Tab-separated table of C-alpha atoms in Angstrom:
chain	number	residue	atom	x	y	z
A	1	MET	CA	0.000	0.000	0.000
A	2	SER	CA	2.769	2.500	0.750
A	3	SER	CA	4.871	3.598	-2.196
A	4	PRO	CA	8.643	3.555	-2.188
A	5	LEU	CA	10.423	6.787	-3.029
A	6	ILE	CA	10.093	7.066	-6.804
A	7	PRO	CA	11.286	10.046	-8.840
A	8	SER	CA	8.290	11.995	-10.001
A	9	ASN	CA	7.593	14.135	-13.054
A	10	THR	CA	7.357	17.860	-12.644
A	11	GLY	CA	6.447	20.123	-15.550
A	12	SER	CA	4.683	17.389	-17.546
A	13	VAL	CA	2.063	18.468	-20.055
A	14	LEU	CA	-0.652	16.954	-17.863
A	15	VAL	CA	0.512	18.892	-14.817
A	16	LYS	CA	0.900	22.150	-16.752
A	17	ARG	CA	-2.445	21.942	-18.554
A	18	GLY	CA	-3.984	20.584	-15.349
A	19	LEU	CA	-3.626	23.863	-13.480
A	20	ALA	CA	-5.608	25.575	-16.243
A	21	ASP	CA	-8.308	22.916	-15.778
A	22	MET	CA	-8.468	23.866	-12.090
A	23	LEU	CA	-9.078	27.519	-12.972
A	24	ARG	CA	-12.185	26.725	-15.052
A	25	GLY	CA	-15.315	28.615	-14.129
A	26	GLY	CA	-13.222	31.199	-12.324
A	27	VAL	CA	-12.104	34.812	-12.564
A	28	ILE	CA	-8.433	35.803	-12.815
A	29	MET	CA	-7.979	39.402	-11.701
A	30	ASP	CA	-5.241	41.905	-12.559
A	31	VAL	CA	-3.749	43.414	-9.388
A	32	VAL	CA	-0.974	45.957	-8.923
A	33	ASN	CA	-0.265	45.616	-5.192
A	34	PRO	CA	-0.808	43.226	-2.233
A	35	GLU	CA	-3.906	45.125	-1.052
A	36	GLN	CA	-5.650	44.583	-4.372
A	37	ALA	CA	-4.493	40.955	-4.382
A	38	THR	CA	-6.099	40.422	-0.977
A	39	ILE	CA	-9.342	42.024	-2.152
A	40	ALA	CA	-9.299	39.774	-5.223
A	41	GLU	CA	-8.787	36.639	-3.141
A	42	GLU	CA	-11.489	37.614	-0.640
A	43	SER	CA	-13.858	38.272	-3.518
A	44	GLY	CA	-13.413	34.752	-4.866
A	45	ALA	CA	-10.754	35.157	-7.591
A	46	VAL	CA	-9.185	31.837	-8.679
A	47	ALA	CA	-5.857	33.544	-9.395
A	48	VAL	CA	-4.313	36.978	-9.664
A	49	MET	CA	-2.198	38.498	-12.421
A	50	ALA	CA	0.544	40.565	-10.798
A	51	LEU	CA	1.516	43.590	-12.879
A	52	GLU	CA	2.742	47.134	-12.318
A	53	ARG	CA	0.042	48.891	-14.283
A	54	VAL	CA	-3.323	47.628	-15.434
A	55	PRO	CA	-3.758	47.748	-19.227
A	56	ALA	CA	-5.880	50.922	-19.108
A	57	ASP	CA	-2.944	52.742	-17.480
A	58	ILE	CA	-0.394	51.210	-19.851
A	59	ARG	CA	-2.533	52.492	-22.709
A	60	ARG	CA	-2.757	55.960	-21.121
A	61	ASP	CA	0.930	56.254	-20.158
A	62	GLY	CA	2.488	54.911	-23.349
A	63	GLY	CA	6.204	54.052	-23.367
A	64	VAL	CA	7.681	50.554	-23.185
A	65	ALA	CA	5.744	48.164	-20.949
A	66	ARG	CA	7.926	45.416	-19.434
A	67	MET	CA	7.818	42.583	-16.912
A	68	SER	CA	6.976	43.758	-13.383
A	69	ASP	CA	9.537	44.350	-10.644
A	70	PRO	CA	10.231	41.006	-8.924
A	71	LEU	CA	9.726	42.663	-5.515
A	72	MET	CA	6.146	43.515	-6.398
A	73	ILE	CA	5.505	39.953	-7.578
A	74	GLN	CA	6.999	38.518	-4.373
A	75	GLN	CA	4.892	40.826	-2.192
A	76	ILE	CA	1.770	39.639	-3.978
A	77	GLN	CA	2.842	35.988	-3.657
A	78	ALA	CA	3.225	36.565	0.092
A	79	ALA	CA	-0.214	38.178	0.363
A	80	VAL	CA	-2.395	35.441	-1.155
A	81	THR	CA	-2.811	31.649	-1.191
A	82	ILE	CA	-4.231	31.440	-4.732
A	83	PRO	CA	-2.047	31.087	-7.865
A	84	VAL	CA	-0.081	34.155	-8.917
A	85	MET	CA	0.485	34.786	-12.631
A	86	ALA	CA	2.765	37.375	-14.196
A	87	LYS	CA	3.339	38.740	-17.693
A	88	ALA	CA	6.419	38.500	-19.894
A	89	ARG	CA	6.867	40.357	-23.177
A	90	ILE	CA	6.227	38.394	-26.382
A	91	GLY	CA	9.472	36.634	-27.310
A	92	HIS	CA	11.300	37.774	-24.155
A	93	PHE	CA	12.432	34.385	-22.883
A	94	ALA	CA	14.820	35.960	-20.350
A	95	GLU	CA	11.895	37.681	-18.616
A	96	ALA	CA	10.153	34.307	-18.611
A	97	GLN	CA	13.220	32.649	-17.078
A	98	ILE	CA	13.164	35.271	-14.314
A	99	LEU	CA	9.453	34.707	-13.671
A	100	GLN	CA	10.060	30.965	-13.461
A	101	ALA	CA	12.915	31.574	-11.001
A	102	LEU	CA	10.462	33.628	-8.929
A	103	ASP	CA	8.188	30.582	-8.747
A	104	VAL	CA	5.174	32.248	-10.357
A	105	ASP	CA	2.369	29.784	-11.099
A	106	TYR	CA	1.609	30.828	-14.708
A	107	ILE	CA	3.314	33.121	-17.230
A	108	ASP	CA	1.224	35.209	-19.604
A	109	GLU	CA	3.242	35.890	-22.756
A	110	SER	CA	1.240	39.004	-23.325
A	111	GLU	CA	0.539	41.516	-26.064
A	112	VAL	CA	-0.322	44.001	-23.290
A	113	LEU	CA	3.433	44.462	-22.819
A	114	THR	CA	5.660	45.796	-25.599
A	115	PRO	CA	6.862	42.874	-27.756
A	116	ALA	CA	10.567	42.009	-27.526
A	117	ASP	CA	10.676	39.926	-30.733
A	118	GLU	CA	8.644	40.684	-33.831
A	119	GLU	CA	8.995	37.224	-35.347
A	120	ASN	CA	9.286	34.628	-32.627
A	121	HIS	CA	7.284	33.882	-29.566
A	122	ILE	CA	8.942	32.176	-26.602
A	123	ASP	CA	9.704	28.464	-27.035
A	124	LYS	CA	7.609	27.415	-24.066
A	125	TRP	CA	8.366	23.672	-24.005
A	126	PRO	CA	11.630	23.863	-21.991
A	127	PHE	CA	9.898	25.658	-19.109
A	128	THR	CA	8.487	23.903	-16.035
A	129	VAL	CA	6.070	26.755	-15.431
A	130	PRO	CA	3.035	26.750	-17.758
A	131	PHE	CA	2.220	29.593	-20.191
A	132	VAL	CA	-0.981	31.261	-21.295
A	133	CYS	CA	-1.034	33.119	-24.615
A	134	GLY	CA	-3.571	35.294	-26.375
A	135	ALA	CA	-5.167	34.537	-29.743
A	136	THR	CA	-7.514	36.290	-32.125
A	137	ASN	CA	-8.286	33.250	-34.264
A	138	LEU	CA	-7.818	29.477	-34.373
A	139	GLY	CA	-4.575	29.510	-36.375
A	140	GLU	CA	-2.939	31.811	-33.851
A	141	ALA	CA	-4.205	29.656	-30.957
A	142	LEU	CA	-2.775	26.486	-32.534
A	143	ARG	CA	0.582	28.151	-33.277
A	144	ARG	CA	0.840	29.113	-29.600
A	145	ILE	CA	-0.101	25.583	-28.530
A	146	ALA	CA	2.557	24.220	-30.909
A	147	GLU	CA	5.075	26.439	-29.102
A	148	GLY	CA	3.985	24.931	-25.775
A	149	ALA	CA	1.191	27.184	-24.468
A	150	CYS	CA	-1.014	25.283	-21.979
A	151	LEU	CA	-3.892	27.737	-21.952
A	152	ILE	CA	-5.309	30.042	-24.615
A	153	ARG	CA	-7.216	33.240	-23.982
A	154	SER	CA	-8.877	35.549	-26.435
A	155	LYS	CA	-6.848	38.729	-26.766
A	156	GLY	CA	-9.796	41.070	-26.866
A	157	GLU	CA	-8.612	44.656	-26.662
A	158	ALA	CA	-7.085	45.053	-23.221
A	159	GLY	CA	-7.639	48.191	-21.184
A	160	THR	CA	-10.645	49.402	-23.167
A	161	GLY	CA	-13.507	48.135	-21.019
A	162	ASN	CA	-15.085	47.183	-24.338
A	163	VAL	CA	-15.927	43.514	-24.837
A	164	VAL	CA	-16.455	43.728	-28.605
A	165	GLU	CA	-13.019	42.429	-29.624
A	166	ALA	CA	-13.115	39.530	-27.157
A	167	VAL	CA	-16.483	38.528	-28.613
A	168	ARG	CA	-15.057	38.718	-32.130
A	169	HIS	CA	-12.091	36.514	-31.165
A	170	LEU	CA	-14.169	33.897	-29.355
A	171	ARG	CA	-16.686	33.707	-32.179
A	172	THR	CA	-13.897	33.418	-34.735
A	173	ILE	CA	-12.134	30.614	-32.854
A	174	ASN	CA	-15.398	28.745	-32.312
A	175	SER	CA	-16.593	29.071	-35.873
A	176	GLN	CA	-13.222	27.950	-37.238
A	177	MET	CA	-13.348	24.924	-34.924
A	178	ARG	CA	-16.846	24.073	-36.176
A	179	ARG	CA	-15.546	24.272	-39.727
A	180	LEU	CA	-12.773	21.781	-38.942
A	181	ARG	CA	-15.258	19.524	-37.188
A	182	SER	CA	-17.416	19.297	-40.291
A	183	ALA	CA	-14.542	19.073	-42.790
A	184	ASP	CA	-13.756	15.979	-44.787
A	185	ARG	CA	-10.407	14.398	-43.849
A	186	SER	CA	-8.938	15.284	-47.213
A	187	GLU	CA	-9.776	18.962	-46.672
A	188	LEU	CA	-7.727	19.232	-43.479
A	189	TYR	CA	-4.421	19.729	-45.313
A	190	ALA	CA	-5.650	22.823	-47.105
A	191	LEU	CA	-7.350	24.068	-43.935
A	192	ALA	CA	-4.082	23.670	-41.999
A	193	LYS	CA	-2.373	25.716	-44.694
A	194	GLU	CA	-5.076	28.360	-44.550
A	195	LEU	CA	-4.920	28.547	-40.741
A	196	GLN	CA	-1.104	28.455	-40.831
A	197	ALA	CA	-1.260	25.849	-38.105
A	198	PRO	CA	0.419	22.449	-37.658
A	199	LEU	CA	-1.516	19.627	-39.302
A	200	ALA	CA	-1.416	17.400	-36.202
A	201	LEU	CA	-3.174	20.047	-34.106
A	202	VAL	CA	-5.673	20.748	-36.894
A	203	GLU	CA	-6.472	17.024	-36.991
A	204	GLU	CA	-6.858	16.934	-33.221
A	205	VAL	CA	-9.340	19.839	-33.226
A	206	ALA	CA	-11.244	18.234	-36.124
A	207	ARG	CA	-11.505	14.995	-34.141
A	208	GLU	CA	-12.227	16.401	-30.651
A	209	GLY	CA	-14.191	19.520	-31.618
A	210	LYS	CA	-12.274	21.612	-29.095
A	211	LEU	CA	-8.807	22.948	-28.383
A	212	PRO	CA	-6.372	20.563	-26.667
A	213	VAL	CA	-6.050	23.155	-23.862
A	214	PRO	CA	-8.684	25.254	-22.073
A	215	LEU	CA	-9.976	28.431	-23.761
A	216	PHE	CA	-10.455	31.466	-21.519
A	217	CYS	CA	-11.555	34.996	-22.366
A	218	ALA	CA	-9.627	38.216	-21.790
A	219	GLY	CA	-9.681	41.773	-23.036
A	220	GLY	CA	-12.398	44.267	-22.185
A	221	ILE	CA	-14.578	42.370	-19.700
A	222	SER	CA	-15.920	44.936	-17.255
A	223	THR	CA	-19.360	43.865	-16.021
A	224	PRO	CA	-21.075	40.690	-14.754
A	225	ALA	CA	-23.102	40.714	-17.973
A	226	ASP	CA	-19.871	40.689	-20.027
A	227	ALA	CA	-18.725	37.613	-18.094
A	228	ALA	CA	-22.062	35.861	-18.651
A	229	LEU	CA	-21.866	36.719	-22.360
A	230	VAL	CA	-18.406	35.293	-23.005
A	231	LEU	CA	-19.038	32.151	-20.943
A	232	GLN	CA	-22.168	31.488	-23.011
A	233	LEU	CA	-20.008	31.977	-26.100
A	234	GLY	CA	-17.804	29.114	-24.926
A	235	ALA	CA	-15.093	30.699	-22.772
A	236	GLU	CA	-14.304	28.506	-19.764
A	237	ALA	CA	-13.090	31.273	-17.429
A	238	VAL	CA	-12.382	34.992	-17.600
A	239	PHE	CA	-9.455	37.312	-17.085
A	240	VAL	CA	-10.523	40.739	-15.850
A	241	GLY	CA	-7.865	43.403	-16.189
A	242	SER	CA	-8.778	47.003	-15.659
A	243	GLY	CA	-12.488	46.240	-15.201
A	244	ILE	CA	-12.397	45.674	-11.456
A	245	PHE	CA	-10.015	48.184	-9.961
A	246	LYS	CA	-11.053	50.921	-12.413
A	247	SER	CA	-14.723	50.602	-11.425
A	248	ASP	CA	-16.556	52.665	-8.774
A	249	ASP	CA	-16.727	49.874	-6.200
A	250	PRO	CA	-14.032	47.252	-6.874
A	251	VAL	CA	-15.087	44.868	-4.056
A	252	ARG	CA	-18.676	44.672	-5.239
A	253	MET	CA	-17.645	44.496	-8.888
A	254	ALA	CA	-15.192	41.676	-8.175
A	255	ARG	CA	-17.737	39.650	-6.207
A	256	ALA	CA	-20.416	40.265	-8.826
A	257	ILE	CA	-18.232	39.104	-11.724
A	258	VAL	CA	-17.239	35.984	-9.737
A	259	GLU	CA	-20.896	35.083	-9.147
A	260	ALA	CA	-21.892	35.840	-12.727
A	261	THR	CA	-19.094	33.562	-13.974
A	262	THR	CA	-20.392	30.633	-11.918
A	263	HIS	CA	-24.079	31.221	-12.601
A	264	PHE	CA	-23.670	32.469	-16.183
A	265	GLU	CA	-26.673	30.474	-17.391
A	266	ASP	CA	-28.971	31.846	-14.673
A	267	ALA	CA	-30.002	35.350	-15.736
A	268	GLY	CA	-31.789	35.815	-12.391
A	269	VAL	CA	-28.481	35.562	-10.526
A	270	VAL	CA	-26.659	37.771	-13.027
A	271	ALA	CA	-29.453	40.366	-12.728
A	272	LYS	CA	-29.254	40.277	-8.934
A	273	VAL	CA	-25.487	40.801	-8.777
A	274	SER	CA	-25.656	43.544	-11.453
A	275	THR	CA	-28.149	45.617	-9.472
A	276	GLY	CA	-26.820	48.874	-7.967
A	277	LEU	CA	-23.210	48.105	-8.828
A	278	GLY	CA	-22.244	51.687	-9.657
A	279	SER	CA	-20.310	52.585	-12.769
A	280	ALA	CA	-18.119	50.124	-14.573
A	281	MET	CA	-14.851	51.501	-15.920
A	282	LYS	CA	-15.424	54.280	-18.452
A	283	GLY	CA	-13.827	52.521	-21.386
A	284	PHE	CA	-13.035	53.273	-25.000
A	285	GLU	CA	-14.691	52.806	-28.347
A	286	THR	CA	-12.212	50.437	-30.001
A	287	ALA	CA	-12.761	51.857	-33.514
A	288	THR	CA	-11.026	55.086	-32.481
A	289	LEU	CA	-7.999	53.527	-30.754
A	290	GLU	CA	-4.548	54.559	-31.887
A	291	GLN	CA	-2.831	51.437	-30.570
A	292	ARG	CA	-4.438	48.047	-31.000
A	293	LEU	CA	-2.751	45.609	-28.644
A	294	ALA	CA	-4.432	42.613	-30.276
A	295	GLU	CA	-2.326	43.191	-33.409
A	296	ARG	CA	0.802	42.335	-31.430
A	297	GLY	CA	1.798	38.685	-31.748
A	298	TRP	CA	1.622	36.602	-34.886
B	1	MET	CA	-30.131	4.128	-9.917
B	2	ARG	CA	-28.418	6.412	-7.458
B	3	ARG	CA	-27.786	9.968	-8.589
B	4	VAL	CA	-24.219	11.195	-8.397
B	5	GLY	CA	-23.630	14.950	-8.467
B	6	VAL	CA	-20.563	17.080	-9.086
B	7	LEU	CA	-20.465	20.403	-7.257
B	8	ALA	CA	-20.253	22.792	-10.217
B	9	LEU	CA	-19.414	26.173	-8.706
B	10	GLN	CA	-15.823	26.290	-9.990
B	11	GLY	CA	-13.014	23.913	-10.945
B	12	ASP	CA	-12.474	20.838	-13.076
B	13	VAL	CA	-16.128	19.824	-13.107
B	14	ARG	CA	-15.977	18.702	-16.742
B	15	GLU	CA	-13.235	16.146	-16.054
B	16	HIS	CA	-15.217	14.545	-13.210
B	17	VAL	CA	-18.374	14.453	-15.342
B	18	ALA	CA	-16.380	12.845	-18.190
B	19	VAL	CA	-14.808	10.211	-15.934
B	20	LEU	CA	-18.207	9.349	-14.454
B	21	ALA	CA	-19.672	9.110	-17.977
B	22	GLY	CA	-16.855	6.705	-18.789
B	23	ILE	CA	-18.048	4.329	-16.070
B	24	GLY	CA	-21.668	4.627	-17.170
B	25	ILE	CA	-22.881	7.324	-14.779
B	26	ALA	CA	-24.670	10.442	-16.044
B	27	ALA	CA	-23.658	12.921	-13.342
B	28	ASP	CA	-25.751	15.912	-12.264
B	29	GLN	CA	-24.082	19.294	-12.000
B	30	VAL	CA	-24.951	20.878	-8.660
B	31	ARG	CA	-25.246	24.662	-8.360
B	32	THR	CA	-28.537	25.128	-6.481
B	33	LEU	CA	-30.212	23.879	-3.289
B	34	ALA	CA	-32.760	21.902	-5.299
B	35	GLN	CA	-29.977	20.137	-7.208
B	36	LEU	CA	-28.080	19.486	-3.966
B	37	ASN	CA	-31.147	17.916	-2.369
B	38	ASP	CA	-31.618	15.646	-5.385
B	39	VAL	CA	-28.298	13.791	-5.350
B	40	ASP	CA	-27.386	10.583	-3.497
B	41	ALA	CA	-23.627	11.229	-3.614
B	42	LEU	CA	-21.520	14.284	-4.391
B	43	ILE	CA	-18.054	14.967	-5.755
B	44	LEU	CA	-16.245	18.127	-4.677
B	45	PRO	CA	-13.893	18.799	-7.611
B	46	GLY	CA	-10.436	20.283	-7.916
B	47	GLY	CA	-10.263	24.048	-8.220
B	48	GLU	CA	-9.413	26.833	-5.827
B	49	SER	CA	-10.657	26.028	-2.322
B	50	THR	CA	-11.016	29.705	-1.345
B	51	THR	CA	-13.151	30.350	-4.439
B	52	ILE	CA	-15.358	27.285	-3.989
B	53	ALA	CA	-15.810	28.113	-0.275
B	54	HIS	CA	-16.788	31.685	-1.208
B	55	LEU	CA	-19.272	30.446	-3.815
B	56	LEU	CA	-20.790	27.894	-1.413
B	57	VAL	CA	-21.690	30.846	0.811
B	58	THR	CA	-22.942	33.190	-1.934
B	59	SER	CA	-24.950	30.383	-3.559
B	60	GLY	CA	-26.625	29.522	-0.238
B	61	LEU	CA	-25.340	25.924	-0.281
B	62	ARG	CA	-22.861	25.986	2.600
B	63	VAL	CA	-25.226	25.111	5.449
B	64	ARG	CA	-27.294	22.543	3.572
B	65	LEU	CA	-24.220	20.714	2.278
B	66	GLY	CA	-22.898	20.544	5.860
B	67	GLU	CA	-26.226	19.045	6.991
B	68	ARG	CA	-26.228	16.501	4.183
B	69	ILE	CA	-22.666	15.421	4.977
B	70	ARG	CA	-23.581	14.990	8.666
B	71	GLU	CA	-26.625	12.965	7.595
B	72	GLY	CA	-24.281	10.564	5.760
B	73	LEU	CA	-24.181	11.805	2.155
B	74	PRO	CA	-21.312	9.988	0.403
B	75	VAL	CA	-18.788	12.619	-0.768
B	76	LEU	CA	-15.487	12.436	-2.597
B	77	GLY	CA	-13.288	15.548	-2.496
B	78	THR	CA	-10.285	15.844	-4.796
B	79	CYS	CA	-7.551	18.421	-4.074
B	80	ALA	CA	-9.587	21.569	-3.253
B	81	GLY	CA	-12.430	19.185	-2.343
B	82	LEU	CA	-10.200	17.443	0.208
B	83	ILE	CA	-9.367	20.840	1.758
B	84	LEU	CA	-13.081	21.660	2.064
B	85	LEU	CA	-13.764	18.355	3.847
B	86	SER	CA	-10.825	18.535	6.278
B	87	GLU	CA	-10.978	19.307	9.968
B	88	GLU	CA	-7.977	21.612	9.922
B	89	VAL	CA	-6.409	23.701	7.122
B	90	LEU	CA	-2.781	24.780	7.582
B	91	ASP	CA	-1.323	27.736	5.635
B	92	GLY	CA	-4.784	28.706	4.451
B	93	ARG	CA	-6.348	32.115	4.641
B	94	ALA	CA	-6.999	33.272	8.221
B	95	ASP	CA	-10.755	33.119	7.601
B	96	GLN	CA	-10.722	29.833	5.678
B	97	TRP	CA	-13.510	27.508	6.804
B	98	SER	CA	-13.998	23.823	6.069
B	99	TYR	CA	-16.581	21.151	6.850
B	100	GLY	CA	-14.463	19.108	9.249
B	101	ALA	CA	-15.881	15.857	7.877
B	102	LEU	CA	-12.448	14.195	7.672
B	103	PRO	CA	-10.336	14.177	10.872
B	104	VAL	CA	-7.177	15.251	9.067
B	105	ALA	CA	-5.000	18.364	8.972
B	106	VAL	CA	-4.029	19.393	5.444
B	107	ARG	CA	-1.438	21.943	4.395
B	108	ARG	CA	-2.447	24.024	1.384
B	109	ASN	CA	0.128	23.828	-1.410
B	110	GLY	CA	1.930	21.417	0.904
B	111	TYR	CA	3.962	20.013	-1.988
B	112	GLY	CA	4.877	23.502	-3.257
B	113	ARG	CA	3.686	25.967	-5.876
B	114	GLN	CA	2.971	25.116	-9.527
B	115	ILE	CA	6.597	24.521	-10.543
B	116	ALA	CA	6.708	21.697	-7.985
B	117	SER	CA	3.466	20.091	-9.240
B	118	PHE	CA	4.111	16.507	-10.313
B	119	GLU	CA	2.899	13.113	-11.451
B	120	SER	CA	3.781	10.048	-9.424
B	121	PRO	CA	2.921	6.360	-9.482
B	122	LEU	CA	0.592	5.336	-6.648
B	123	GLU	CA	-0.623	2.037	-5.273
B	124	VAL	CA	-4.247	2.402	-4.185
B	125	ALA	CA	-5.879	-0.180	-1.921
B	126	GLY	CA	-8.793	-1.839	-3.685
B	127	VAL	CA	-7.875	-0.208	-7.012
B	128	GLY	CA	-4.274	-1.051	-7.936
B	129	SER	CA	-1.536	1.013	-9.574
B	130	LEU	CA	-2.290	4.382	-11.082
B	131	THR	CA	-0.643	7.703	-11.872
B	132	GLY	CA	-1.447	10.379	-9.333
B	133	VAL	CA	-1.527	13.937	-10.668
B	134	PHE	CA	-0.658	16.470	-7.942
B	135	ILE	CA	-1.257	20.150	-8.799
B	136	ARG	CA	-0.467	22.664	-6.046
B	137	ALA	CA	-1.745	19.783	-3.984
B	138	PRO	CA	-2.682	19.805	-0.301
B	139	ARG	CA	-0.553	17.561	1.893
B	140	VAL	CA	-2.140	15.546	4.709
B	141	GLU	CA	0.085	16.365	7.682
B	142	ARG	CA	-1.874	14.713	10.525
B	143	TRP	CA	-4.686	12.194	10.580
B	144	SER	CA	-6.626	10.452	13.313
B	145	ALA	CA	-6.603	6.719	13.906
B	146	ASP	CA	-10.179	6.515	12.531
B	147	VAL	CA	-8.969	7.441	9.073
B	148	GLU	CA	-8.708	4.622	6.568
B	149	VAL	CA	-5.604	5.339	4.473
B	150	LEU	CA	-6.071	3.958	0.934
B	151	ALA	CA	-2.835	5.287	-0.571
B	152	THR	CA	0.306	7.026	0.612
B	153	LEU	CA	3.233	8.784	-1.005
B	154	ASP	CA	6.711	9.559	0.259
B	155	HIS	CA	7.363	12.401	-2.151
B	156	ASP	CA	10.552	13.944	-0.840
B	157	GLY	CA	11.980	11.282	1.434
B	158	THR	CA	10.529	12.871	4.576
B	159	GLY	CA	8.085	10.055	5.202
B	160	ALA	CA	4.851	8.738	3.769
B	161	HIS	CA	1.797	10.993	3.798
B	162	PRO	CA	-1.709	9.736	3.013
B	163	VAL	CA	-2.936	10.834	-0.440
B	164	LEU	CA	-6.290	9.022	-0.477
B	165	VAL	CA	-8.253	8.743	2.760
B	166	ARG	CA	-11.696	7.646	3.815
B	167	VAL	CA	-13.859	7.824	6.917
B	168	GLY	CA	-17.090	5.934	6.218
B	169	PRO	CA	-18.859	7.681	3.317
B	170	VAL	CA	-16.426	10.617	3.185
B	171	TRP	CA	-13.438	10.287	0.860
B	172	GLY	CA	-10.624	12.721	0.148
B	173	ALA	CA	-7.729	12.691	-2.340
B	174	SER	CA	-4.708	15.033	-2.516
B	175	PHE	CA	-4.382	14.169	-6.191
B	176	HIS	CA	-6.705	14.308	-9.197
B	177	PRO	CA	-8.071	10.875	-10.121
B	178	GLU	CA	-10.203	12.730	-12.686
B	179	LEU	CA	-7.080	13.733	-14.661
B	180	SER	CA	-5.494	10.300	-15.014
B	181	GLY	CA	-7.959	9.274	-17.708
B	182	ASP	CA	-9.095	6.263	-15.730
B	183	GLY	CA	-12.265	5.821	-13.690
B	184	ARG	CA	-11.120	3.266	-11.146
B	185	VAL	CA	-11.054	5.542	-8.088
B	186	HIS	CA	-14.481	6.929	-9.032
B	187	ARG	CA	-15.750	3.357	-9.542
B	188	HIS	CA	-14.459	2.368	-6.106
B	189	PHE	CA	-16.203	5.377	-4.536
B	190	VAL	CA	-19.472	4.805	-6.402
B	191	ASP	CA	-19.454	1.095	-5.528
B	192	SER	CA	-19.245	2.044	-1.841
B	193	ILE	CA	-22.458	4.105	-1.947
């Protein structure tokens, strides 16, 4: 009955994708200090994303956005018991190595930061820590998975408080998956070419009807109704960036989005938690944006 | 036919439902009091224990689930589910509550953060050999003599800790039998109902 001491596998695909499975049905909240991290945890967040500025402020301030100061990440790790994620720049594998050395639980190779490489994303396979990456369509999602991403999120348009781009990305990914599902086997080669995605992953999606890793939604979610919308569109969890701590009452907004994410099919619950919430973040019309973050990454 | 539910507030509900389907059981997802009152056994899935605890309160299920467990409802908690069933939670949040249905003390993230998450072969009494998947897993640090230990693991050479325990109808696992792609632990639990 008792096991002898046997070497065990860390960083296996099952273990890395498994943490994403555990986050399903949850809300991952952007936080910039330990106080916000504590509020997020108390409000029912499944994880926090530690960063120096929320996307709305990055957008406002301009300049080069980089990995956060390790001290800030460590202070947030000390403040909460839930997983702590952090962002590295696209292609900046040295930032990712630092985040792994800091023992973060997930790395977001994120278009919200300024890209460090305009051709290559990070080769994520050698890392023990799992990665999440953004995608605007199925081909992009499968390219990230081929590079070792263990979780895909829609990019949306971060820091806008406008859910329209996230909806576009989710609908695009889902409709492209439906197309693969209904395709004849002999059509998959041309579809792989069209998607610019590896054939083996295209075949897997055609067979299973879903991505080989969980699909979450990010980018512009700022109300409980937004969360209910994207979950009904097939997202399995949500990242909320600026939407909580840029709202009138962050504690109530955080709790309301958590409840709406669980009870997304029960409009009565979503109505109840939406009542008297105060203003959501002001937000931007995405058509007038000068900088579209979703265009970063390839 | 007994109805098996999976608490579906947050976590890897889909994996449990899929494993149960694989052994011929159409599981109910439980989010409301009516659904909770309808099941004959319940699985508390993996996920974040602080989140699931929070949602048990906001969904109005906390008290009723406690009553049903005391009345003898068979429950299987995996990872976060084990934490929720334990008597004592070490390194949890100061205000972390649990049902106290298993007389064990568990340490949250007792095997380390995500980088330390691992797979390991296990020998499970009544089931046989399987691969245990441990993700930011709780470690059982103390357990009473009443606890039936179905599997142990000496992960770092500091001694064997239970990883699957049972007291009557209440079962708890540090690992994720729902991720190993094999329904034997679920079968064993369901057969005991």
